[in-house]
Short mmCIF file of C-alpha atoms and ligand atoms in Angstrom, two decimals:
data_model
loop_
_atom_site.label_atom_id
_atom_site.label_comp_id
_atom_site.label_asym_id
_atom_site.label_seq_id
_atom_site.Cartn_x
_atom_site.Cartn_y
_atom_site.Cartn_z
CA UNK G 1 9.25 -28.11 -15.76
CA UNK G 2 11.18 -24.90 -16.25
CA UNK G 3 13.63 -22.99 -14.10
CA UNK G 4 14.96 -19.47 -14.14
CA UNK G 5 18.68 -18.78 -14.08
CA UNK G 6 19.67 -15.31 -12.90
CA UNK G 7 23.18 -13.94 -12.91
CA UNK G 8 23.22 -11.12 -10.40
CA UNK G 9 24.97 -7.79 -10.48
CA UNK G 10 23.27 -5.76 -13.21
CA UNK G 11 21.47 -2.60 -12.03
CA UNK G 12 18.04 -2.50 -13.67
CA UNK G 13 17.42 0.54 -15.85
CA UNK G 14 14.56 1.44 -18.13
CA UNK G 15 10.78 1.20 -18.23
CA UNK G 16 8.51 -1.64 -17.16
CA UNK G 17 4.82 -1.84 -18.13
CA UNK G 18 2.62 -3.26 -15.40
CA UNK G 19 -0.03 -5.85 -16.32
CA UNK G 20 -3.61 -6.08 -15.08
CA UNK G 21 -4.21 -7.35 -11.57
CA UNK G 22 -4.50 -11.12 -11.11
CA UNK G 23 -6.30 -10.75 -7.80
CA UNK G 24 -8.83 -8.37 -9.37
CA UNK G 25 -9.36 -10.45 -12.48
CA UNK G 26 -10.02 -13.74 -10.66
CA UNK G 27 -13.10 -12.72 -8.61
CA UNK G 28 -14.32 -10.51 -11.47
CA UNK G 29 -14.26 -13.47 -13.87
CA UNK G 30 -16.15 -15.48 -11.20
CA UNK G 31 -18.69 -12.63 -10.91
CA UNK G 32 -19.64 -13.03 -14.58
CA UNK G 33 -21.54 -16.14 -13.39
CA UNK G 34 -24.14 -13.78 -11.90
CA UNK G 35 -25.69 -13.02 -15.29
CA UNK G 36 -26.65 -14.97 -18.39
CA UNK G 37 -25.68 -12.01 -20.57
CA UNK G 38 -22.22 -11.67 -22.15
CA UNK G 39 -19.50 -9.91 -20.18
CA UNK G 40 -16.16 -8.64 -21.45
CA UNK G 41 -13.22 -8.30 -19.07
CA UNK G 42 -10.18 -6.41 -20.30
CA UNK G 43 -6.65 -5.95 -19.01
CA UNK G 44 -6.59 -9.59 -17.91
CA UNK G 45 -3.01 -10.82 -17.46
CA UNK G 46 -1.96 -13.99 -19.25
CA UNK G 47 -1.24 -16.17 -16.22
CA UNK G 48 -1.80 -19.79 -15.31
CA UNK G 49 -4.17 -18.82 -12.46
CA UNK G 50 -6.38 -17.01 -14.98
CA UNK G 51 -6.29 -20.11 -17.18
CA UNK G 52 -7.38 -22.23 -14.19
CA UNK G 53 -10.34 -19.93 -13.54
CA UNK G 54 -11.37 -20.01 -17.22
CA UNK G 55 -11.06 -23.82 -17.22
CA UNK G 56 -13.35 -24.11 -14.21
CA UNK G 57 -15.96 -21.87 -15.85
CA UNK G 58 -15.79 -23.99 -19.01
CA UNK G 59 -16.27 -27.09 -16.88
CA UNK G 60 -19.40 -25.39 -15.49
CA UNK G 61 -20.72 -25.29 -19.09
CA UNK G 62 -20.05 -21.59 -19.41
CA UNK G 63 -18.88 -20.13 -22.72
CA UNK G 64 -15.47 -18.57 -22.13
CA UNK G 65 -13.14 -17.10 -24.75
CA UNK G 66 -9.73 -15.98 -23.58
CA UNK G 67 -7.97 -13.73 -26.09
CA UNK G 68 -4.59 -14.07 -24.42
CA UNK G 69 -2.63 -11.68 -26.63
CA UNK G 70 -5.19 -8.90 -26.10
CA UNK G 71 -5.79 -9.54 -22.40
CA UNK G 72 -9.52 -10.00 -22.94
CA UNK G 73 -11.81 -12.63 -21.45
CA UNK G 74 -15.36 -12.95 -22.78
CA UNK G 75 -17.87 -14.91 -20.76
CA UNK G 76 -21.48 -15.87 -21.36
CA UNK G 77 -22.89 -17.89 -18.46
CA UNK G 78 -26.32 -18.83 -19.82
CA UNK G 79 -26.91 -21.99 -17.83
CA UNK G 80 -24.00 -22.59 -15.46
CA UNK G 81 -23.70 -25.85 -13.59
CA UNK G 82 -23.32 -25.66 -9.81
CA UNK G 83 -20.51 -28.11 -9.00
CA UNK G 84 -16.81 -27.19 -9.05
CA UNK G 85 -14.80 -30.41 -8.57
CA UNK G 86 -11.64 -31.07 -6.58
CA UNK G 87 -9.53 -31.87 -9.68
CA UNK G 88 -9.89 -28.26 -10.83
CA UNK G 89 -10.31 -26.38 -7.55
CA UNK G 90 -7.20 -27.91 -5.93
CA UNK G 91 -5.04 -26.16 -8.54
CA UNK G 92 -6.00 -22.72 -7.26
CA UNK G 93 -7.28 -21.61 -3.86
CA UNK G 94 -8.97 -18.56 -5.36
CA UNK G 95 -11.61 -20.94 -6.77
CA UNK G 96 -13.32 -20.52 -3.42
CA UNK G 97 -14.69 -17.23 -4.79
CA UNK G 98 -17.05 -19.24 -7.02
CA UNK G 99 -19.20 -19.95 -3.95
CA UNK G 100 -20.79 -16.49 -3.72
CA UNK G 101 -21.79 -16.07 -7.39
CA UNK G 102 -22.93 -19.67 -7.84
CA UNK G 103 -25.07 -19.52 -4.72
CA UNK G 104 -26.46 -16.10 -5.69
CA UNK G 105 -27.37 -17.24 -9.18
CA UNK G 106 -28.39 -20.89 -8.67
CA UNK G 107 -29.31 -21.09 -4.95
CA UNK G 108 -27.58 -24.44 -4.83
CA UNK G 109 -23.89 -25.16 -5.41
CA UNK G 110 -21.02 -27.37 -4.38
CA UNK G 111 -17.46 -26.13 -4.49
CA UNK G 112 -14.64 -28.44 -3.48
CA UNK G 113 -12.36 -27.45 -0.61
CA UNK G 114 -8.99 -26.72 -2.21
CA UNK G 115 -6.73 -28.49 0.32
CA UNK G 116 -3.39 -27.48 1.85
CA UNK G 117 -1.45 -24.35 1.12
CA UNK G 118 2.27 -23.69 1.62
CA UNK G 119 1.70 -20.14 2.84
CA UNK G 120 -0.13 -21.51 5.88
CA UNK G 121 -3.53 -22.39 7.17
CA UNK G 122 -6.26 -20.89 4.98
CA UNK G 123 -9.62 -21.62 6.60
CA UNK G 124 -12.89 -20.45 5.03
CA UNK G 125 -14.93 -20.17 8.23
CA UNK G 126 -15.65 -16.48 7.56
CA UNK G 127 -16.98 -17.22 4.06
CA UNK G 128 -19.29 -19.89 5.47
CA UNK G 129 -20.42 -17.73 8.39
CA UNK G 130 -21.28 -14.89 6.00
CA UNK G 131 -23.26 -17.03 3.57
CA UNK G 132 -25.21 -18.52 6.49
CA UNK G 133 -26.08 -15.00 7.64
CA UNK G 134 -27.72 -14.46 4.25
CA UNK G 135 -29.93 -17.49 4.91
CA UNK G 136 -28.00 -20.25 3.16
CA UNK G 137 -27.63 -23.70 4.62
CA UNK G 138 -23.95 -24.51 4.32
CA UNK G 139 -22.41 -27.88 5.07
CA UNK G 140 -18.95 -29.27 4.49
CA UNK G 141 -19.20 -32.89 3.43
CA UNK G 142 -17.11 -35.26 1.31
CA UNK G 143 -14.53 -32.53 0.75
CA UNK G 144 -17.09 -30.09 -0.68
CA UNK G 145 -18.73 -26.93 0.62
CA UNK G 146 -22.38 -27.43 -0.20
CA UNK G 147 -24.43 -24.22 0.02
CA UNK G 148 -28.13 -24.00 -0.73
CA UNK G 149 -31.09 -21.81 0.04
CA UNK G 150 -34.65 -21.12 -1.04
CA UNK G 151 -33.65 -17.50 -1.43
CA UNK G 152 -30.92 -15.27 -0.01
CA UNK G 153 -31.98 -12.44 2.27
CA UNK G 154 -29.96 -9.32 3.10
CA UNK G 155 -28.44 -9.19 6.59
CA UNK G 156 -25.74 -7.54 8.73
CA UNK G 157 -22.50 -9.46 8.40
CA UNK G 158 -19.16 -9.02 10.16
CA UNK G 159 -16.20 -10.24 8.07
CA UNK G 160 -13.24 -9.60 10.40
CA UNK G 161 -11.51 -12.83 11.37
CA UNK G 162 -8.50 -13.60 13.59
CA UNK G 163 -6.13 -12.06 11.05
CA UNK G 164 -8.26 -9.13 10.02
CA UNK G 165 -10.75 -8.93 7.21
CA UNK G 166 -10.74 -11.59 4.51
CA UNK G 167 -10.37 -10.51 0.90
CA UNK G 168 -12.02 -13.40 -0.92
CA UNK G 169 -14.51 -13.83 1.95
CA UNK G 170 -15.61 -10.22 1.37
CA UNK G 171 -15.76 -10.88 -2.39
CA UNK G 172 -17.96 -13.93 -1.81
CA UNK G 173 -20.32 -12.00 0.44
CA UNK G 174 -20.67 -9.16 -2.03
CA UNK G 175 -21.31 -11.53 -4.93
CA UNK G 176 -23.91 -13.48 -2.95
CA UNK G 177 -25.62 -10.31 -1.69
CA UNK G 178 -26.07 -8.48 -5.00
CA UNK G 179 -28.98 -10.76 -5.96
CA UNK G 180 -30.29 -11.27 -2.39
CA UNK G 181 -33.61 -9.88 -1.26
CA UNK G 182 -33.19 -6.67 0.75
CA UNK G 183 -30.16 -4.89 2.13
CA UNK G 184 -26.87 -6.41 3.25
CA UNK G 185 -24.38 -4.50 5.35
CA UNK G 186 -20.88 -5.95 5.49
CA UNK G 187 -18.81 -4.61 8.38
CA UNK G 188 -15.11 -5.33 8.73
CA UNK G 189 -15.03 -5.67 4.93
CA UNK G 190 -11.67 -6.00 3.20
CA UNK G 191 -10.63 -2.59 1.78
CA UNK G 192 -8.23 -3.93 -0.87
CA UNK G 193 -8.37 -2.10 -4.25
CA UNK G 194 -9.31 -5.47 -5.79
CA UNK G 195 -12.55 -5.44 -3.77
CA UNK G 196 -13.31 -1.91 -4.95
CA UNK G 197 -12.66 -3.07 -8.52
CA UNK G 198 -15.06 -5.99 -8.06
CA UNK G 199 -17.70 -3.57 -6.71
CA UNK G 200 -17.18 -1.31 -9.74
CA UNK G 201 -17.66 -4.24 -12.10
CA UNK G 202 -20.80 -5.41 -10.29
CA UNK G 203 -22.16 -1.86 -10.30
CA UNK G 204 -21.66 -1.73 -14.06
CA UNK G 205 -23.73 -4.96 -14.21
CA UNK G 206 -26.58 -3.18 -12.42
CA UNK G 207 -25.78 -4.03 -8.77
CA UNK G 208 -26.47 -1.45 -6.05
CA UNK G 209 -23.37 -1.20 -3.89
CA UNK G 210 -22.11 1.59 -1.63
CA UNK G 211 -18.77 1.77 0.13
CA UNK G 212 -16.67 -0.64 -1.97
CA UNK G 213 -13.06 -0.20 -0.86
CA UNK G 214 -14.07 0.83 2.68
CA UNK G 215 -14.71 -1.15 5.87
CA UNK G 216 -18.49 -0.91 5.53
CA UNK G 217 -20.15 -2.03 2.32
CA UNK G 218 -23.88 -1.73 1.82
CA UNK G 219 -25.62 -3.71 -0.87
CA UNK G 220 -29.22 -3.47 -1.92
CA UNK G 221 -30.17 -6.66 -3.72
CA UNK G 222 -31.58 -6.40 -7.25
CA UNK G 223 -33.70 -8.90 -9.23
CA UNK G 224 -31.11 -9.49 -11.91
CA UNK G 225 -27.83 -8.27 -13.37
CA UNK G 226 -26.91 -7.62 -16.98
CA UNK G 227 -23.73 -8.00 -19.03
CA UNK G 228 -20.92 -5.45 -18.72
CA UNK G 229 -17.56 -4.45 -20.14
CA UNK G 230 -14.83 -3.79 -17.59
CA UNK G 231 -11.08 -3.19 -17.46
CA UNK G 232 -9.31 -4.51 -14.37
CA UNK G 233 -6.97 -2.32 -12.34
CA UNK G 234 -3.17 -2.62 -12.68
CA UNK G 235 -1.42 -5.20 -10.54
CA UNK G 236 -0.10 -3.37 -7.47
CA UNK G 237 1.93 -6.38 -6.35
CA UNK G 238 3.66 -6.76 -9.71
CA UNK G 239 4.44 -3.04 -9.54
CA UNK G 240 5.75 -3.36 -5.96
CA UNK G 241 7.91 -6.31 -7.00
CA UNK G 242 9.58 -4.26 -9.76
CA UNK G 243 10.05 -1.37 -7.33
CA UNK G 244 11.88 -3.73 -4.97
CA UNK G 245 13.86 -5.08 -7.96
CA UNK G 246 15.08 -1.57 -8.76
CA UNK G 247 16.03 -1.07 -5.11
CA UNK G 248 17.90 -4.36 -4.69
CA UNK G 249 20.00 -3.84 -7.84
CA UNK G 250 20.79 -0.16 -7.18
CA UNK G 251 18.91 0.61 -10.38
CA UNK G 252 16.63 3.21 -11.87
CA UNK G 253 13.25 1.96 -13.13
CA UNK G 254 10.20 3.69 -14.46
CA UNK G 255 7.12 1.69 -13.55
CA UNK G 256 4.39 2.46 -16.05
CA UNK G 257 0.69 1.92 -15.61
CA UNK G 258 0.72 1.28 -11.85
CA UNK G 259 -1.49 3.27 -9.51
CA UNK G 260 0.73 4.96 -6.94
CA UNK G 261 -2.25 5.39 -4.59
CA UNK G 262 -2.51 1.58 -4.29
CA UNK G 263 1.14 1.37 -3.25
CA UNK G 264 1.32 3.81 -0.38
CA UNK G 265 2.62 1.39 2.25
CA UNK G 266 5.19 -0.10 -0.14
CA UNK G 267 6.44 3.33 -1.25
CA UNK G 268 6.63 4.43 2.37
CA UNK G 269 8.79 1.48 3.42
CA UNK G 270 11.08 1.72 0.40
CA UNK G 271 11.59 5.43 1.05
CA UNK G 272 12.35 4.69 4.70
CA UNK G 273 14.96 2.22 3.41
CA UNK G 274 16.63 5.02 1.43
CA UNK G 275 15.12 4.45 -2.02
CA UNK G 276 14.10 7.52 -4.02
CA UNK G 277 10.58 7.39 -5.43
CA UNK G 278 9.06 10.05 -7.64
CA UNK G 279 5.76 10.18 -9.52
CA UNK G 280 5.32 11.71 -12.91
CA UNK G 281 2.43 11.46 -15.37
CA UNK G 282 1.16 8.07 -14.23
CA UNK G 283 4.62 6.53 -13.85
CA UNK G 284 6.50 5.74 -10.66
CA UNK G 285 10.24 6.18 -10.85
CA UNK G 286 12.31 4.19 -8.41
CA UNK G 287 15.99 5.02 -8.02
CA UNK G 288 18.51 3.56 -5.63
CA UNK G 289 22.22 4.15 -5.27
CA UNK G 290 22.51 0.95 -3.27
CA UNK G 291 22.96 2.83 -0.01
CA UNK G 292 20.13 1.23 1.99
CA UNK G 293 18.97 1.34 5.61
CA UNK G 294 17.25 -1.52 7.45
CA UNK G 295 13.51 -1.21 8.06
CA UNK G 296 11.07 -3.18 10.16
CA UNK G 297 7.99 -4.33 8.29
CA UNK G 298 4.67 -5.63 9.60
CA UNK G 299 2.25 -7.02 7.03
CA UNK G 300 -1.39 -6.09 7.44
CA UNK G 301 -4.59 -5.96 5.44
CA UNK G 302 -4.83 -2.99 3.05
CA UNK G 303 -3.88 -0.16 3.39
CA UNK G 304 -1.12 -1.75 5.49
CA UNK G 305 2.01 -3.31 4.02
CA UNK G 306 0.83 -6.23 1.83
CA UNK G 307 1.71 -9.79 2.75
CA UNK G 308 2.13 -10.36 -0.99
CA UNK G 309 5.20 -8.05 -0.87
CA UNK G 310 6.77 -9.61 2.22
CA UNK G 311 9.12 -12.06 0.47
CA UNK G 312 10.36 -9.35 -1.91
CA UNK G 313 11.00 -6.94 0.99
CA UNK G 314 12.76 -9.74 2.89
CA UNK G 315 15.03 -10.22 -0.15
CA UNK G 316 15.89 -6.52 -0.11
CA UNK G 317 16.71 -6.59 3.60
CA UNK G 318 19.11 -9.56 3.18
CA UNK G 319 21.59 -7.19 1.49
CA UNK G 320 20.82 -4.08 3.56
CA UNK G 321 23.38 -3.40 6.34
CA UNK G 322 21.88 -3.68 9.84
CA UNK G 323 19.07 -5.72 11.33
CA UNK G 324 15.47 -5.70 10.12
CA UNK G 325 12.48 -7.50 11.56
CA UNK G 326 9.82 -8.64 9.11
CA UNK G 327 6.61 -9.66 10.84
CA UNK G 328 3.67 -11.47 9.23
CA UNK G 329 0.28 -10.58 10.64
CA UNK G 330 -1.76 -11.95 7.73
CA UNK G 331 -0.27 -15.40 7.07
CA UNK G 332 1.95 -16.04 10.14
CA UNK G 333 3.76 -18.99 8.49
CA UNK G 334 4.47 -17.42 5.11
CA UNK G 335 8.25 -17.74 5.38
CA UNK G 336 9.22 -20.64 3.12
CA UNK G 337 11.57 -18.32 1.22
CA UNK G 338 13.69 -17.57 4.29
CA UNK G 339 15.53 -20.91 4.36
CA UNK G 340 16.04 -20.71 0.58
CA UNK G 341 17.52 -17.20 0.95
CA UNK G 342 19.87 -18.64 3.58
CA UNK G 343 21.16 -20.96 0.80
CA UNK G 344 22.22 -17.79 -1.02
CA UNK G 345 24.18 -16.66 2.04
CA UNK G 346 21.49 -14.52 3.69
CA UNK G 347 21.74 -14.23 7.47
CA UNK G 348 18.15 -14.67 8.59
CA UNK G 349 16.28 -16.57 11.28
CA UNK G 350 12.66 -17.13 12.16
CA UNK G 351 11.23 -16.12 15.53
CA UNK G 352 7.56 -17.02 15.64
CA UNK G 353 5.87 -15.07 12.90
CA UNK G 354 8.87 -12.78 12.37
CA UNK G 355 12.00 -13.08 10.30
CA UNK G 356 15.09 -11.44 11.77
CA UNK G 357 17.28 -10.44 8.86
CA UNK G 358 20.87 -9.28 9.32
CA UNK G 359 22.04 -7.69 6.09
CA UNK G 360 25.15 -9.23 4.50
CA UNK G 361 27.53 -7.55 2.06
CA UNK G 362 26.53 -9.81 -0.79
CA UNK G 363 24.62 -13.00 -1.57
CA UNK G 364 26.14 -15.74 -3.66
CA UNK G 365 24.23 -17.67 -6.31
CA UNK G 366 23.00 -21.22 -5.66
CA UNK G 367 20.12 -23.49 -6.72
CA UNK G 368 16.95 -22.65 -4.76
CA UNK G 369 13.43 -23.98 -4.76
CA UNK G 370 10.35 -21.79 -5.28
CA UNK G 371 7.54 -22.80 -2.91
CA UNK G 372 4.78 -20.33 -3.81
CA UNK G 373 4.17 -17.36 -6.01
CA UNK G 374 5.55 -14.51 -3.90
CA UNK G 375 8.36 -16.61 -2.39
CA UNK G 376 9.58 -17.27 -5.93
CA UNK G 377 9.46 -13.55 -6.75
CA UNK G 378 11.55 -12.93 -3.61
CA UNK G 379 14.09 -15.54 -4.75
CA UNK G 380 14.32 -14.03 -8.26
CA UNK G 381 15.00 -10.64 -6.64
CA UNK G 382 17.67 -12.15 -4.40
CA UNK G 383 19.20 -13.72 -7.53
CA UNK G 384 19.36 -10.31 -9.21
CA UNK G 385 21.83 -9.13 -6.59
CA UNK G 386 23.65 -12.38 -5.82
CA UNK G 387 27.15 -12.95 -7.19
CA UNK G 388 27.16 -15.68 -9.82
CA UNK G 389 24.25 -17.84 -10.93
CA UNK G 390 21.07 -18.43 -8.98
CA UNK G 391 18.87 -21.21 -10.27
CA UNK G 392 15.23 -20.79 -9.22
CA UNK G 393 13.50 -24.14 -9.63
CA UNK G 394 9.75 -24.84 -9.88
CA UNK G 395 9.23 -21.57 -11.66
CA UNK G 396 5.64 -22.47 -12.52
CA UNK G 397 4.82 -20.80 -9.20
CA UNK G 398 5.99 -17.44 -10.53
CA UNK G 399 3.98 -17.91 -13.75
CA UNK G 400 0.79 -18.05 -11.67
CA UNK G 401 1.06 -14.36 -10.89
CA UNK G 402 3.70 -12.60 -13.00
CA UNK G 403 3.22 -12.13 -16.71
CA UNK G 404 6.52 -12.80 -18.55
CA UNK G 405 8.61 -11.79 -15.52
CA UNK G 406 11.84 -13.04 -17.13
CA UNK G 407 11.22 -11.07 -20.35
CA UNK G 408 10.26 -7.92 -18.46
CA UNK G 409 13.39 -8.13 -16.29
CA UNK G 410 15.65 -8.91 -19.23
CA UNK G 411 14.31 -5.86 -21.09
CA UNK G 412 15.58 -3.61 -18.28
CA UNK G 413 19.02 -5.16 -18.10
CA UNK G 414 18.75 -8.28 -15.94
CA UNK G 415 20.77 -11.30 -16.95
CA UNK G 416 18.01 -13.85 -16.69
CA UNK G 417 16.92 -16.84 -18.73
CA UNK G 418 14.28 -19.53 -18.57
CA UNK G 419 15.43 -23.05 -19.30
CA UNK G 420 13.87 -26.51 -19.17
CA UNK G 421 14.74 -28.33 -15.94
N1 EPU J 1 -8.90 -16.29 7.14
C1 EPU J 1 -9.62 -16.90 8.13
N2 EPU J 1 -10.88 -17.32 7.82
C2 EPU J 1 -11.44 -17.18 6.59
C3 EPU J 1 -10.69 -16.54 5.59
C4 EPU J 1 -9.41 -16.10 5.89
O1 EPU J 1 -9.16 -17.06 9.25
O2 EPU J 1 -12.59 -17.60 6.41
C5 EPU J 1 -7.55 -15.80 7.44
C6 EPU J 1 -6.47 -16.39 6.54
O3 EPU J 1 -6.05 -17.66 7.01
C7 EPU J 1 -5.39 -15.35 6.60
C8 EPU J 1 -6.19 -14.05 6.67
O4 EPU J 1 -7.50 -14.43 7.13
O5 EPU J 1 -4.66 -15.50 7.80
C9 EPU J 1 -6.33 -13.31 5.36
O6 EPU J 1 -6.76 -14.18 4.33
P1 EPU J 1 -7.66 -13.70 3.14
O7 EPU J 1 -8.96 -14.46 3.19
O8 EPU J 1 -7.74 -12.24 3.09
O9 EPU J 1 -6.84 -14.24 1.88
P2 EPU J 1 -7.49 -14.67 0.51
O10 EPU J 1 -8.65 -13.83 0.25
O11 EPU J 1 -7.64 -16.15 0.45
C10 EPU J 1 -6.22 -12.97 -1.01
C11 EPU J 1 -5.22 -13.01 -2.13
C12 EPU J 1 -3.86 -13.48 -1.60
C13 EPU J 1 -3.42 -12.47 -0.52
C14 EPU J 1 -4.49 -12.40 0.58
C15 EPU J 1 -4.17 -11.35 1.63
C16 EPU J 1 -6.53 -13.50 -4.11
C17 EPU J 1 -6.84 -14.45 -5.19
N3 EPU J 1 -5.67 -13.94 -3.17
O12 EPU J 1 -6.31 -14.30 -0.51
O13 EPU J 1 -2.96 -13.41 -2.70
O14 EPU J 1 -2.20 -12.90 0.05
O15 EPU J 1 -5.77 -12.06 -0.01
O16 EPU J 1 -4.02 -10.11 1.07
O17 EPU J 1 -6.99 -12.39 -4.09
C18 EPU J 1 -1.07 -14.01 -3.95
O18 EPU J 1 -1.51 -13.30 -4.87
O19 EPU J 1 0.08 -14.50 -3.95
C19 EPU J 1 -1.95 -14.33 -2.81
C20 EPU J 1 -1.73 -15.35 -2.00
#
């Protein structure tokens, strides 16, 4: 196992290139199962979660070539198998998005339930409800979701659950509906840019989809899809993380390749906190003189403030004078990083699904434990400002979703190294 050691205090300055979006690439790679023809996906980040998805496809007898250095994944799913086992699925919850394409293509599939998750309860009741609406018989038995049908038929489906619309649930519905007979209307659909990207990919495969990226998506089923060549959108969460890194170090970063329109809520909150953000020719420049104001943040489905940026924003507020309240409305228990930040001297407490953060003058380095992907990003950010050395253990979590984060940070002035534990 590896750990990251950060010595805080250096303001970040320079340019960071943003990689392709993990959360776009994962369902898009799964969607290649909908055709037997070759598909080429570009801009795919080199991350362990992408590797997990490719491994599952290979296990399903699908030909997958991952050109890691070029960010290209080629898939040809001539005769995919329909069973995704626990040993592979448990490594990554996003594997649940195999259900829709496998059911759509094969009309019979079994995908293991992934098991527990440190960011909280992650039920799939909405996925199952949706697939049933399309005429599938879905049962959960022996740890597997078993979905089968004679054929799928278009229907009206509502995808809004207790915590708003579900991203991968919406992806599953879309992928099941593109080959269904007739028209499907998904209401309460997730509006995340990653869903719009999936719709664009499917459209380039010959699917008939209207409204991708909005709350109502209409899909007219087609007989079959063909191969396609697609480039995934830039990773808005990686971009947001570097924006917060510039802010927490009082730095000046140019974020290249990100789409500012996907980062409205994040930009808005950072500006409210006193960070200067300008846009120029496809780059976002983030400048901070370290003079920050506390802000209250409530996470929500897109276009609200993303839950995937909550830990990073919490890190920023730990060193911002005043009191900020960070409330989780998407994953109410996603606060594992808070007690680790307290180890660095942060003054924060949990009240239900909110963290009350009282900014301190400075954090001080200590060993901390990463619990999940975004929590570890939050801890790395805290380490960038803490006095002395912060050791972030279990760094494999960060490698699931950030391509070479240590190298990218080092290139803009961070004192950061990766060492074997
Ligand atoms: N939910 C239900 N029932 C369902 C599905 C979801 O109650 O059937 C609840 C969840 O428990 C949660 C809320 O709905 O409270 C939202 O969950 P959602 O289904 O939208 O999450 P997801 O699709 O499983 C994706 C991202 C997550 C991101 C969330 C929210 C991918 C691969 N994962 O997960 O990304 O946090 O949407 O935006 O796209 C990450 O990248 O670190 C990450 C966790």
